[in-house]
């Protein structure tokens, strides 16, 4: 019981870490794209 609970906990923690990493990457990439779009708009004007 305790071992399975520990395994479940570590599995959930791994899932959360993976989701957090994906969110962080998307946010970073999204911010990078927004900055590039702003720069392109400034150049176009």
Coordinates of N, CA and C in Angstrom, one line a residue:
X1 N 0.8 -1.2 0.0 CA 0.0 0.0 0.0 C 0.9 1.3 0.0
X2 N 1.8 1.3 0.9 CA 2.7 2.5 1.0 C 3.5 2.7 -0.2
X3 N 4.0 1.5 -0.7 CA 4.9 1.6 -1.9 C 4.1 2.1 -3.1
X4 N 2.9 1.5 -3.3 CA 2.1 2.0 -4.4 C 1.7 3.4 -4.3
X5 N 1.4 3.9 -3.1 CA 1.1 5.3 -2.9 C 2.3 6.2 -3.2
X6 N 3.5 5.7 -2.8 CA 4.7 6.4 -3.1 C 5.0 6.5 -4.6
X7 N 4.7 5.3 -5.3 CA 4.9 5.3 -6.7 C 3.9 6.2 -7.4
X8 N 2.7 6.2 -6.9 CA 1.7 7.1 -7.5 C 2.1 8.6 -7.3
X9 N 2.6 8.9 -6.1 CA 3.0 10.2 -5.8 C 4.2 10.7 -6.8
X10 N 5.1 9.8 -6.9 CA 6.3 10.1 -7.8 C 5.8 10.3 -9.2
X11 N 4.9 9.4 -9.6 CA 4.4 9.5 -11.0 C 3.7 10.8 -11.2
X12 N 2.8 11.2 -10.3 CA 2.1 12.5 -10.4 C 3.1 13.6 -10.4
X13 N 4.1 13.5 -9.6 CA 5.1 14.6 -9.5 C 5.9 14.7 -10.9
X14 N 6.2 13.5 -11.5 CA 6.8 13.5 -12.8 C 5.9 14.2 -13.8
X15 N 4.6 13.8 -13.8 CA 3.7 14.4 -14.7 C 3.6 15.9 -14.6
X16 N 3.5 16.4 -13.3 CA 3.4 17.8 -13.1 C 4.7 18.5 -13.6
X17 N 5.8 17.9 -13.4 CA 7.1 18.5 -13.8 C 7.1 18.6 -15.3
X18 N 6.6 17.5 -16.0 CA 6.6 17.5 -17.5 C 5.6 18.6 -18.0
X19 N 4.4 18.7 -17.4 CA 3.5 19.7 -17.8 C 4.0 21.1 -17.6
X20 N 4.7 21.3 -16.4 CA 5.3 22.6 -16.1 C 6.3 23.0 -17.1
X21 N 7.1 22.0 -17.5 CA 8.2 22.2 -18.5 C 7.6 22.7 -19.8
X22 N 6.5 22.0 -20.2 CA 5.8 22.3 -21.5 C 5.3 23.7 -21.5
X23 N 4.6 24.0 -20.3 CA 4.0 25.3 -20.2 C 5.1 26.4 -20.2
X24 N 6.2 26.1 -19.6 CA 7.3 27.1 -19.5 C 7.9 27.3 -20.9
X25 N 8.0 26.2 -21.7 CA 8.6 26.3 -23.0 C 7.6 27.1 -23.9
X26 N 6.3 26.8 -23.8 CA 5.3 27.4 -24.7 C 5.3 28.9 -24.3
X27 N 5.4 29.3 -23.1 CA 5.3 30.7 -22.6 C 6.6 31.4 -23.2
X28 N 7.7 30.7 -23.1 CA 9.0 31.3 -23.5 C 8.9 31.5 -25.0
X29 N 8.5 30.5 -25.7 CA 8.4 30.6 -27.2 C 7.4 31.6 -27.6
X30 N 6.3 31.6 -26.9 CA 5.2 32.6 -27.3 C 5.7 34.0 -27.0
X31 N 6.4 34.2 -25.9 CA 7.0 35.6 -25.7 C 8.0 36.0 -26.7
X32 N 8.8 35.0 -27.1 CA 9.8 35.3 -28.1 C 9.2 35.7 -29.4
X33 N 8.1 34.9 -29.8 CA 7.4 35.2 -31.0 C 6.8 36.6 -31.0
X34 N 6.2 37.0 -29.8 CA 5.6 38.3 -29.6 C 6.6 39.4 -29.8
X35 N 7.8 39.2 -29.2 CA 8.8 40.2 -29.3 C 9.2 40.3 -30.8
X36 N 9.4 39.2 -31.5 CA 9.8 39.3 -32.9 C 8.7 40.0 -33.7
X37 N 7.4 39.7 -33.4 CA 6.3 40.3 -34.2 C 6.4 41.8 -33.9
X38 N 6.6 42.2 -32.7 CA 6.7 43.7 -32.4 C 7.8 44.3 -33.2
X39 N 9.0 43.6 -33.2 CA 10.1 44.2 -33.9 C 9.8 44.3 -35.4
X40 N 9.2 43.3 -36.0 CA 8.8 43.3 -37.4 C 7.8 44.4 -37.7
X41 N 6.9 44.7 -36.8 CA 5.9 45.7 -37.0 C 6.6 47.1 -36.9
X42 N 7.6 47.2 -36.0 CA 8.3 48.5 -35.9 C 9.1 48.7 -37.2
X43 N 9.7 47.7 -37.8 CA 10.4 47.8 -39.0 C 9.5 48.2 -40.2
X44 N 8.3 47.6 -40.2 CA 7.4 47.8 -41.3 C 6.9 49.2 -41.3
X45 N 6.7 49.8 -40.1 CA 6.1 51.2 -40.1 C 7.1 52.2 -40.5

